[in-house]
Amino acid sequence: MSPKRAAISFTGGKDCTLALCLTKEAGHDAVLLVTFVPKNFTSFKAHSLQLIQLQSKALGLPHVLIEIGEEGKTYLECYRDKIVGLKIEYNLDLFVTGDILNVCDNFMAKATLDIIELSCPLWAIDRRKLLDSLFTRQFELLITCASIKKLGGDEQLASKFVGARLTREFMKEMLEPNEKDVDMGGELGEFHTMVLQVPSLYNGHRINYDGRQKIEGEYMFLEFEDLRLVQA
């Protein structure tokens, strides 16, 4: 099979970064990171744009921010227009996502239909297998956001998530005891992660940070006060 030029739908979290890793391991050429944001976007609670930009530098891949929301067009139409433009500009063969569940009515399948091949290497993956894949590859994972509501309305429990590292120990101590109520991959929005380091991907770098917990509405998240790319 010939290598394909791939763009990765990228938020800097565990799933899209693992999808990038698997795409490279399959022999394809990852050439671009793409983050879709709403028009007039200011910030994500879970996924710091500044952190994503540092990840882009560590990965040695260009990153583009694509605003979605044009008057007179649906979100789907906007996505399709932007994906057509990306395919032409970067000579793409493949569009990769870290999607695991059909939580948005197969949105990306519709957005790429008849435009570009869609790859979802994590689709329907068992969560224990997902986490084991991350731990085996030595992903350093920071939990950046949690839904207090989806953690049973327990603010104290959420505080044990936000700012913690997602490790085998965290899985055993925090995720397995709550497995009946919390998806172990956070796929229903219970928690979100950002990747601070991956030995096979980050070219000898890692991301250091300072931050503090903050609450807005149902969400507790890590507000970064300093982010820096350093030698691992």
PDB file of C-alpha atoms in Angstrom:
ATOM      1  CA  MET A   1       0.000   0.000   0.000  1.00  0.00           C
ATOM      2  CA  SER A   2       1.395   3.381  -0.973  1.00  0.00           C
ATOM      3  CA  PRO A   3       1.794   5.981   1.801  1.00  0.00           C
ATOM      4  CA  LYS A   4      -0.980   8.568   1.909  1.00  0.00           C
ATOM      5  CA  ARG A   5      -0.675  12.249   2.779  1.00  0.00           C
ATOM      6  CA  ALA A   6      -2.800  12.642   5.891  1.00  0.00           C
ATOM      7  CA  ALA A   7      -4.288  15.542   7.836  1.00  0.00           C
ATOM      8  CA  ILE A   8      -5.154  14.923  11.495  1.00  0.00           C
ATOM      9  CA  SER A   9      -8.229  16.502  13.085  1.00  0.00           C
ATOM     10  CA  PHE A  10      -6.416  17.715  16.177  1.00  0.00           C
ATOM     11  CA  THR A  11      -7.353  19.038  19.616  1.00  0.00           C
ATOM     12  CA  GLY A  12      -4.175  17.969  21.395  1.00  0.00           C
ATOM     13  CA  GLY A  13      -5.963  15.293  23.422  1.00  0.00           C
ATOM     14  CA  LYS A  14      -5.190  11.621  23.861  1.00  0.00           C
ATOM     15  CA  ASP A  15      -7.421  10.251  21.105  1.00  0.00           C
ATOM     16  CA  CYS A  16      -6.351  12.447  18.198  1.00  0.00           C
ATOM     17  CA  THR A  17      -2.694  12.103  19.214  1.00  0.00           C
ATOM     18  CA  LEU A  18      -2.985   8.305  19.338  1.00  0.00           C
ATOM     19  CA  ALA A  19      -4.721   8.430  15.933  1.00  0.00           C
ATOM     20  CA  LEU A  20      -1.723  10.413  14.639  1.00  0.00           C
ATOM     21  CA  CYS A  21       0.620   7.814  16.111  1.00  0.00           C
ATOM     22  CA  LEU A  22      -1.273   4.924  14.504  1.00  0.00           C
ATOM     23  CA  THR A  23      -1.397   6.736  11.159  1.00  0.00           C
ATOM     24  CA  LYS A  24       2.391   7.097  11.179  1.00  0.00           C
ATOM     25  CA  GLU A  25       2.829   3.489  12.319  1.00  0.00           C
ATOM     26  CA  ALA A  26       0.682   2.403   9.340  1.00  0.00           C
ATOM     27  CA  GLY A  27       3.262   4.038   7.065  1.00  0.00           C
ATOM     28  CA  HIS A  28       1.317   7.124   6.075  1.00  0.00           C
ATOM     29  CA  ASP A  29       2.767  10.629   5.917  1.00  0.00           C
ATOM     30  CA  ALA A  30       1.102  12.907   8.467  1.00  0.00           C
ATOM     31  CA  VAL A  31       1.574  16.383   7.017  1.00  0.00           C
ATOM     32  CA  LEU A  32      -0.911  18.623   8.833  1.00  0.00           C
ATOM     33  CA  LEU A  33      -2.766  19.197  12.108  1.00  0.00           C
ATOM     34  CA  VAL A  34      -6.205  20.776  11.743  1.00  0.00           C
ATOM     35  CA  THR A  35      -8.299  22.335  14.514  1.00  0.00           C
ATOM     36  CA  PHE A  36     -11.846  23.379  13.652  1.00  0.00           C
ATOM     37  CA  VAL A  37     -13.274  26.221  15.759  1.00  0.00           C
ATOM     38  CA  PRO A  38     -16.522  28.222  15.694  1.00  0.00           C
ATOM     39  CA  LYS A  39     -16.421  31.648  14.067  1.00  0.00           C
ATOM     40  CA  ASN A  40     -15.430  34.420  16.511  1.00  0.00           C
ATOM     41  CA  PHE A  41     -13.934  31.723  18.721  1.00  0.00           C
ATOM     42  CA  THR A  42     -12.122  32.798  21.893  1.00  0.00           C
ATOM     43  CA  SER A  43     -11.043  29.664  23.785  1.00  0.00           C
ATOM     44  CA  PHE A  44     -11.720  26.027  24.669  1.00  0.00           C
ATOM     45  CA  LYS A  45     -11.926  25.079  28.335  1.00  0.00           C
ATOM     46  CA  ALA A  46     -10.457  21.626  27.747  1.00  0.00           C
ATOM     47  CA  HIS A  47      -7.974  22.245  24.935  1.00  0.00           C
ATOM     48  CA  SER A  48      -5.689  25.262  25.185  1.00  0.00           C
ATOM     49  CA  LEU A  49      -4.782  26.674  21.780  1.00  0.00           C
ATOM     50  CA  GLN A  50      -1.433  27.810  23.156  1.00  0.00           C
ATOM     51  CA  LEU A  51      -0.739  24.242  24.236  1.00  0.00           C
ATOM     52  CA  ILE A  52      -1.780  22.930  20.814  1.00  0.00           C
ATOM     53  CA  GLN A  53       0.672  25.332  19.191  1.00  0.00           C
ATOM     54  CA  LEU A  54       3.471  23.982  21.404  1.00  0.00           C
ATOM     55  CA  GLN A  55       2.438  20.426  20.515  1.00  0.00           C
ATOM     56  CA  SER A  56       2.675  21.369  16.837  1.00  0.00           C
ATOM     57  CA  LYS A  57       6.266  22.539  17.398  1.00  0.00           C
ATOM     58  CA  ALA A  58       7.150  19.379  19.334  1.00  0.00           C
ATOM     59  CA  LEU A  59       5.626  17.195  16.605  1.00  0.00           C
ATOM     60  CA  GLY A  60       7.309  19.162  13.835  1.00  0.00           C
ATOM     61  CA  LEU A  61       4.005  19.472  11.975  1.00  0.00           C
ATOM     62  CA  PRO A  62       2.209  22.590  10.714  1.00  0.00           C
ATOM     63  CA  HIS A  63      -1.033  23.466  12.467  1.00  0.00           C
ATOM     64  CA  VAL A  64      -3.957  25.320  10.927  1.00  0.00           C
ATOM     65  CA  LEU A  65      -6.956  26.796  12.709  1.00  0.00           C
ATOM     66  CA  ILE A  66     -10.125  26.599  10.616  1.00  0.00           C
ATOM     67  CA  GLU A  67     -13.055  28.842  11.543  1.00  0.00           C
ATOM     68  CA  ILE A  68     -16.492  27.378  10.895  1.00  0.00           C
ATOM     69  CA  GLY A  69     -19.640  29.464  10.545  1.00  0.00           C
ATOM     70  CA  GLU A  70     -20.560  31.288   7.369  1.00  0.00           C
ATOM     71  CA  GLU A  71     -23.855  33.104   6.999  1.00  0.00           C
ATOM     72  CA  GLY A  72     -26.301  31.221   4.835  1.00  0.00           C
ATOM     73  CA  LYS A  73     -24.502  27.866   5.222  1.00  0.00           C
ATOM     74  CA  THR A  74     -24.979  24.990   7.632  1.00  0.00           C
ATOM     75  CA  TYR A  75     -22.079  23.779   9.771  1.00  0.00           C
ATOM     76  CA  LEU A  76     -21.871  20.687   7.569  1.00  0.00           C
ATOM     77  CA  GLU A  77     -21.639  22.784   4.404  1.00  0.00           C
ATOM     78  CA  CYS A  78     -18.925  24.923   6.004  1.00  0.00           C
ATOM     79  CA  TYR A  79     -16.916  21.871   7.029  1.00  0.00           C
ATOM     80  CA  ARG A  80     -17.174  20.393   3.550  1.00  0.00           C
ATOM     81  CA  ASP A  81     -16.025  23.634   1.916  1.00  0.00           C
ATOM     82  CA  LYS A  82     -13.034  23.882   4.260  1.00  0.00           C
ATOM     83  CA  ILE A  83     -12.058  20.231   3.768  1.00  0.00           C
ATOM     84  CA  VAL A  84     -12.124  20.687  -0.013  1.00  0.00           C
ATOM     85  CA  GLY A  85      -9.777  23.654   0.389  1.00  0.00           C
ATOM     86  CA  LEU A  86      -7.423  21.733   2.679  1.00  0.00           C
ATOM     87  CA  LYS A  87      -7.311  18.767   0.316  1.00  0.00           C
ATOM     88  CA  ILE A  88      -6.298  20.980  -2.593  1.00  0.00           C
ATOM     89  CA  GLU A  89      -3.844  23.192  -0.703  1.00  0.00           C
ATOM     90  CA  TYR A  90      -1.971  20.355   1.005  1.00  0.00           C
ATOM     91  CA  ASN A  91      -2.470  17.635  -1.630  1.00  0.00           C
ATOM     92  CA  LEU A  92      -4.159  15.364   0.899  1.00  0.00           C
ATOM     93  CA  ASP A  93      -5.259  11.756   0.445  1.00  0.00           C
ATOM     94  CA  LEU A  94      -6.544  11.008   3.932  1.00  0.00           C
ATOM     95  CA  PHE A  95      -8.366  12.801   6.745  1.00  0.00           C
ATOM     96  CA  VAL A  96      -7.858  11.221  10.193  1.00  0.00           C
ATOM     97  CA  THR A  97      -9.909  11.627  13.368  1.00  0.00           C
ATOM     98  CA  GLY A  98      -9.641  10.141  16.841  1.00  0.00           C
ATOM     99  CA  ASP A  99     -13.394   9.518  16.973  1.00  0.00           C
ATOM    100  CA  ILE A 100     -14.439   6.464  18.983  1.00  0.00           C
ATOM    101  CA  LEU A 101     -18.215   6.787  19.303  1.00  0.00           C
ATOM    102  CA  ASN A 102     -20.955   8.062  17.034  1.00  0.00           C
ATOM    103  CA  VAL A 103     -21.806  11.011  19.254  1.00  0.00           C
ATOM    104  CA  CYS A 104     -22.518  13.496  16.439  1.00  0.00           C
ATOM    105  CA  ASP A 105     -24.598  11.491  13.962  1.00  0.00           C
ATOM    106  CA  ASN A 106     -21.581  10.452  11.854  1.00  0.00           C
ATOM    107  CA  PHE A 107     -20.764  14.105  11.246  1.00  0.00           C
ATOM    108  CA  MET A 108     -17.211  13.653   9.966  1.00  0.00           C
ATOM    109  CA  ALA A 109     -18.278  10.845   7.644  1.00  0.00           C
ATOM    110  CA  LYS A 110     -20.786  13.267   6.113  1.00  0.00           C
ATOM    111  CA  ALA A 111     -18.254  16.105   6.054  1.00  0.00           C
ATOM    112  CA  THR A 112     -15.707  14.077   4.083  1.00  0.00           C
ATOM    113  CA  LEU A 113     -18.118  12.071   1.886  1.00  0.00           C
ATOM    114  CA  ASP A 114     -17.006  12.053  -1.774  1.00  0.00           C
ATOM    115  CA  ILE A 115     -14.222  14.529  -0.909  1.00  0.00           C
ATOM    116  CA  ILE A 116     -11.488  12.573   0.836  1.00  0.00           C
ATOM    117  CA  GLU A 117     -10.972   9.185   2.472  1.00  0.00           C
ATOM    118  CA  LEU A 118     -11.789   9.247   6.197  1.00  0.00           C
ATOM    119  CA  SER A 119      -9.751   7.206   8.684  1.00  0.00           C
ATOM    120  CA  CYS A 120     -10.959   6.548  12.243  1.00  0.00           C
ATOM    121  CA  PRO A 121      -8.343   4.139  13.639  1.00  0.00           C
ATOM    122  CA  LEU A 122      -9.832   4.193  17.156  1.00  0.00           C
ATOM    123  CA  TRP A 123     -13.447   3.596  16.153  1.00  0.00           C
ATOM    124  CA  ALA A 124     -15.308   1.460  18.751  1.00  0.00           C
ATOM    125  CA  ILE A 125     -12.067   0.566  20.529  1.00  0.00           C
ATOM    126  CA  ASP A 126     -12.391  -1.072  23.941  1.00  0.00           C
ATOM    127  CA  ARG A 127     -11.513   1.560  26.545  1.00  0.00           C
ATOM    128  CA  ARG A 128      -9.063  -0.651  28.413  1.00  0.00           C
ATOM    129  CA  LYS A 129      -7.302  -1.385  25.141  1.00  0.00           C
ATOM    130  CA  LEU A 130      -7.284   2.345  24.381  1.00  0.00           C
ATOM    131  CA  LEU A 131      -5.707   3.227  27.712  1.00  0.00           C
ATOM    132  CA  ASP A 132      -3.221   0.360  27.484  1.00  0.00           C
ATOM    133  CA  SER A 133      -2.148   1.616  24.043  1.00  0.00           C
ATOM    134  CA  LEU A 134      -1.522   5.063  25.523  1.00  0.00           C
ATOM    135  CA  PHE A 135       0.379   3.778  28.545  1.00  0.00           C
ATOM    136  CA  THR A 136       2.465   1.346  26.490  1.00  0.00           C
ATOM    137  CA  ARG A 137       3.553   4.205  24.209  1.00  0.00           C
ATOM    138  CA  GLN A 138       4.400   6.285  27.316  1.00  0.00           C
ATOM    139  CA  PHE A 139       1.937   9.085  26.623  1.00  0.00           C
ATOM    140  CA  GLU A 140       2.122  11.684  29.387  1.00  0.00           C
ATOM    141  CA  LEU A 141      -1.502  12.726  29.818  1.00  0.00           C
ATOM    142  CA  LEU A 142      -2.854  15.666  31.774  1.00  0.00           C
ATOM    143  CA  ILE A 143      -6.564  15.808  32.630  1.00  0.00           C
ATOM    144  CA  THR A 144      -7.515  19.392  31.798  1.00  0.00           C
ATOM    145  CA  CYS A 145     -11.290  19.463  32.199  1.00  0.00           C
ATOM    146  CA  ALA A 146     -14.118  17.514  33.821  1.00  0.00           C
ATOM    147  CA  SER A 147     -17.888  17.781  33.778  1.00  0.00           C
ATOM    148  CA  ILE A 148     -19.086  18.013  37.369  1.00  0.00           C
ATOM    149  CA  LYS A 149     -22.554  17.088  36.144  1.00  0.00           C
ATOM    150  CA  LYS A 150     -21.358  13.940  34.365  1.00  0.00           C
ATOM    151  CA  LEU A 151     -19.329  12.960  37.421  1.00  0.00           C
ATOM    152  CA  GLY A 152     -22.533  12.709  39.415  1.00  0.00           C
ATOM    153  CA  GLY A 153     -22.581  16.352  40.445  1.00  0.00           C
ATOM    154  CA  ASP A 154     -19.609  15.630  42.714  1.00  0.00           C
ATOM    155  CA  GLU A 155     -17.341  18.698  42.738  1.00  0.00           C
ATOM    156  CA  GLN A 156     -14.857  16.964  45.042  1.00  0.00           C
ATOM    157  CA  LEU A 157     -14.564  14.057  42.607  1.00  0.00           C
ATOM    158  CA  ALA A 158     -14.054  16.459  39.703  1.00  0.00           C
ATOM    159  CA  SER A 159     -11.234  18.143  41.645  1.00  0.00           C
ATOM    160  CA  LYS A 160      -9.450  14.789  41.813  1.00  0.00           C
ATOM    161  CA  PHE A 161      -9.599  14.588  38.008  1.00  0.00           C
ATOM    162  CA  VAL A 162      -8.606  18.093  36.909  1.00  0.00           C
ATOM    163  CA  GLY A 163      -4.850  18.551  37.042  1.00  0.00           C
ATOM    164  CA  ALA A 164      -4.208  14.839  37.583  1.00  0.00           C
ATOM    165  CA  ARG A 165      -2.144  12.668  35.260  1.00  0.00           C
ATOM    166  CA  LEU A 166      -4.020   9.895  33.492  1.00  0.00           C
ATOM    167  CA  THR A 167      -1.846   6.897  34.377  1.00  0.00           C
ATOM    168  CA  ARG A 168      -2.324   3.213  35.087  1.00  0.00           C
ATOM    169  CA  GLU A 169      -2.523   4.133  38.775  1.00  0.00           C
ATOM    170  CA  PHE A 170      -5.214   6.761  38.120  1.00  0.00           C
ATOM    171  CA  MET A 171      -7.147   4.217  36.059  1.00  0.00           C
ATOM    172  CA  LYS A 172      -7.089   1.711  38.907  1.00  0.00           C
ATOM    173  CA  GLU A 173      -7.796   4.207  41.684  1.00  0.00           C
ATOM    174  CA  MET A 174     -10.304   6.550  40.004  1.00  0.00           C
ATOM    175  CA  LEU A 175     -11.711   5.104  36.790  1.00  0.00           C
ATOM    176  CA  GLU A 176     -12.240   1.429  37.566  1.00  0.00           C
ATOM    177  CA  PRO A 177     -14.188   2.084  40.807  1.00  0.00           C
ATOM    178  CA  ASN A 178     -16.501   4.440  38.872  1.00  0.00           C
ATOM    179  CA  GLU A 179     -16.670   2.366  35.679  1.00  0.00           C
ATOM    180  CA  LYS A 180     -20.457   1.892  35.852  1.00  0.00           C
ATOM    181  CA  ASP A 181     -21.030   5.651  35.710  1.00  0.00           C
ATOM    182  CA  VAL A 182     -17.944   7.016  33.940  1.00  0.00           C
ATOM    183  CA  ASP A 183     -16.677   5.991  30.500  1.00  0.00           C
ATOM    184  CA  MET A 184     -13.038   5.084  31.132  1.00  0.00           C
ATOM    185  CA  GLY A 185     -11.998   7.008  28.041  1.00  0.00           C
ATOM    186  CA  GLY A 186     -14.121  10.035  28.922  1.00  0.00           C
ATOM    187  CA  GLU A 187     -15.980   9.558  25.648  1.00  0.00           C
ATOM    188  CA  LEU A 188     -19.258  10.960  26.944  1.00  0.00           C
ATOM    189  CA  GLY A 189     -17.610  14.188  28.047  1.00  0.00           C
ATOM    190  CA  GLU A 190     -16.815  13.180  31.626  1.00  0.00           C
ATOM    191  CA  PHE A 191     -13.216  14.380  31.276  1.00  0.00           C
ATOM    192  CA  HIS A 192     -10.735  15.651  28.688  1.00  0.00           C
ATOM    193  CA  THR A 193      -6.968  15.382  28.350  1.00  0.00           C
ATOM    194  CA  MET A 194      -4.009  17.088  26.742  1.00  0.00           C
ATOM    195  CA  VAL A 195      -0.767  15.317  25.829  1.00  0.00           C
ATOM    196  CA  LEU A 196       2.375  16.702  27.433  1.00  0.00           C
ATOM    197  CA  GLN A 197       4.824  14.229  25.956  1.00  0.00           C
ATOM    198  CA  VAL A 198       5.142  11.163  23.714  1.00  0.00           C
ATOM    199  CA  PRO A 199       8.689   9.802  23.326  1.00  0.00           C
ATOM    200  CA  SER A 200       8.070   8.525  19.788  1.00  0.00           C
ATOM    201  CA  LEU A 201       6.448  11.747  18.541  1.00  0.00           C
ATOM    202  CA  TYR A 202       7.729  14.821  20.383  1.00  0.00           C
ATOM    203  CA  ASN A 203      11.302  14.859  19.001  1.00  0.00           C
ATOM    204  CA  GLY A 204      12.994  15.042  22.388  1.00  0.00           C
ATOM    205  CA  HIS A 205      10.659  17.699  23.816  1.00  0.00           C
ATOM    206  CA  ARG A 206       7.948  17.889  26.433  1.00  0.00           C
ATOM    207  CA  ILE A 207       5.534  20.571  27.610  1.00  0.00           C
ATOM    208  CA  ASN A 208       5.721  21.996  31.118  1.00  0.00           C
ATOM    209  CA  TYR A 209       2.996  24.136  32.653  1.00  0.00           C
ATOM    210  CA  ASP A 210       1.682  26.035  35.644  1.00  0.00           C
ATOM    211  CA  GLY A 211      -2.058  26.297  36.205  1.00  0.00           C
ATOM    212  CA  ARG A 212      -4.937  26.256  38.639  1.00  0.00           C
ATOM    213  CA  GLN A 213      -8.389  24.725  38.847  1.00  0.00           C
ATOM    214  CA  LYS A 214     -11.311  26.938  37.883  1.00  0.00           C
ATOM    215  CA  ILE A 215     -15.075  26.344  37.721  1.00  0.00           C
ATOM    216  CA  GLU A 216     -17.506  27.746  35.174  1.00  0.00           C
ATOM    217  CA  GLY A 217     -21.009  26.318  35.188  1.00  0.00           C
ATOM    218  CA  GLU A 218     -20.887  22.529  35.205  1.00  0.00           C
ATOM    219  CA  TYR A 219     -17.205  22.425  34.217  1.00  0.00           C
ATOM    220  CA  MET A 220     -14.053  22.374  36.257  1.00  0.00           C
ATOM    221  CA  PHE A 221     -10.973  23.001  34.135  1.00  0.00           C
ATOM    222  CA  LEU A 222      -7.309  23.821  34.364  1.00  0.00           C
ATOM    223  CA  GLU A 223      -6.588  27.468  33.653  1.00  0.00           C
ATOM    224  CA  PHE A 224      -3.006  27.635  32.408  1.00  0.00           C
ATOM    225  CA  GLU A 225      -0.844  30.424  33.763  1.00  0.00           C
ATOM    226  CA  ASP A 226       2.317  29.390  31.917  1.00  0.00           C
ATOM    227  CA  LEU A 227       3.122  26.915  29.153  1.00  0.00           C
ATOM    228  CA  ARG A 228       6.573  26.136  27.797  1.00  0.00           C
ATOM    229  CA  LEU A 229       8.226  23.672  25.456  1.00  0.00           C
ATOM    230  CA  VAL A 230      11.410  22.218  26.943  1.00  0.00           C
ATOM    231  CA  GLN A 231      13.920  19.459  26.271  1.00  0.00           C
ATOM    232  CA  ALA A 232      12.662  16.155  27.681  1.00  0.00           C
TER     233      ALA A 232
END
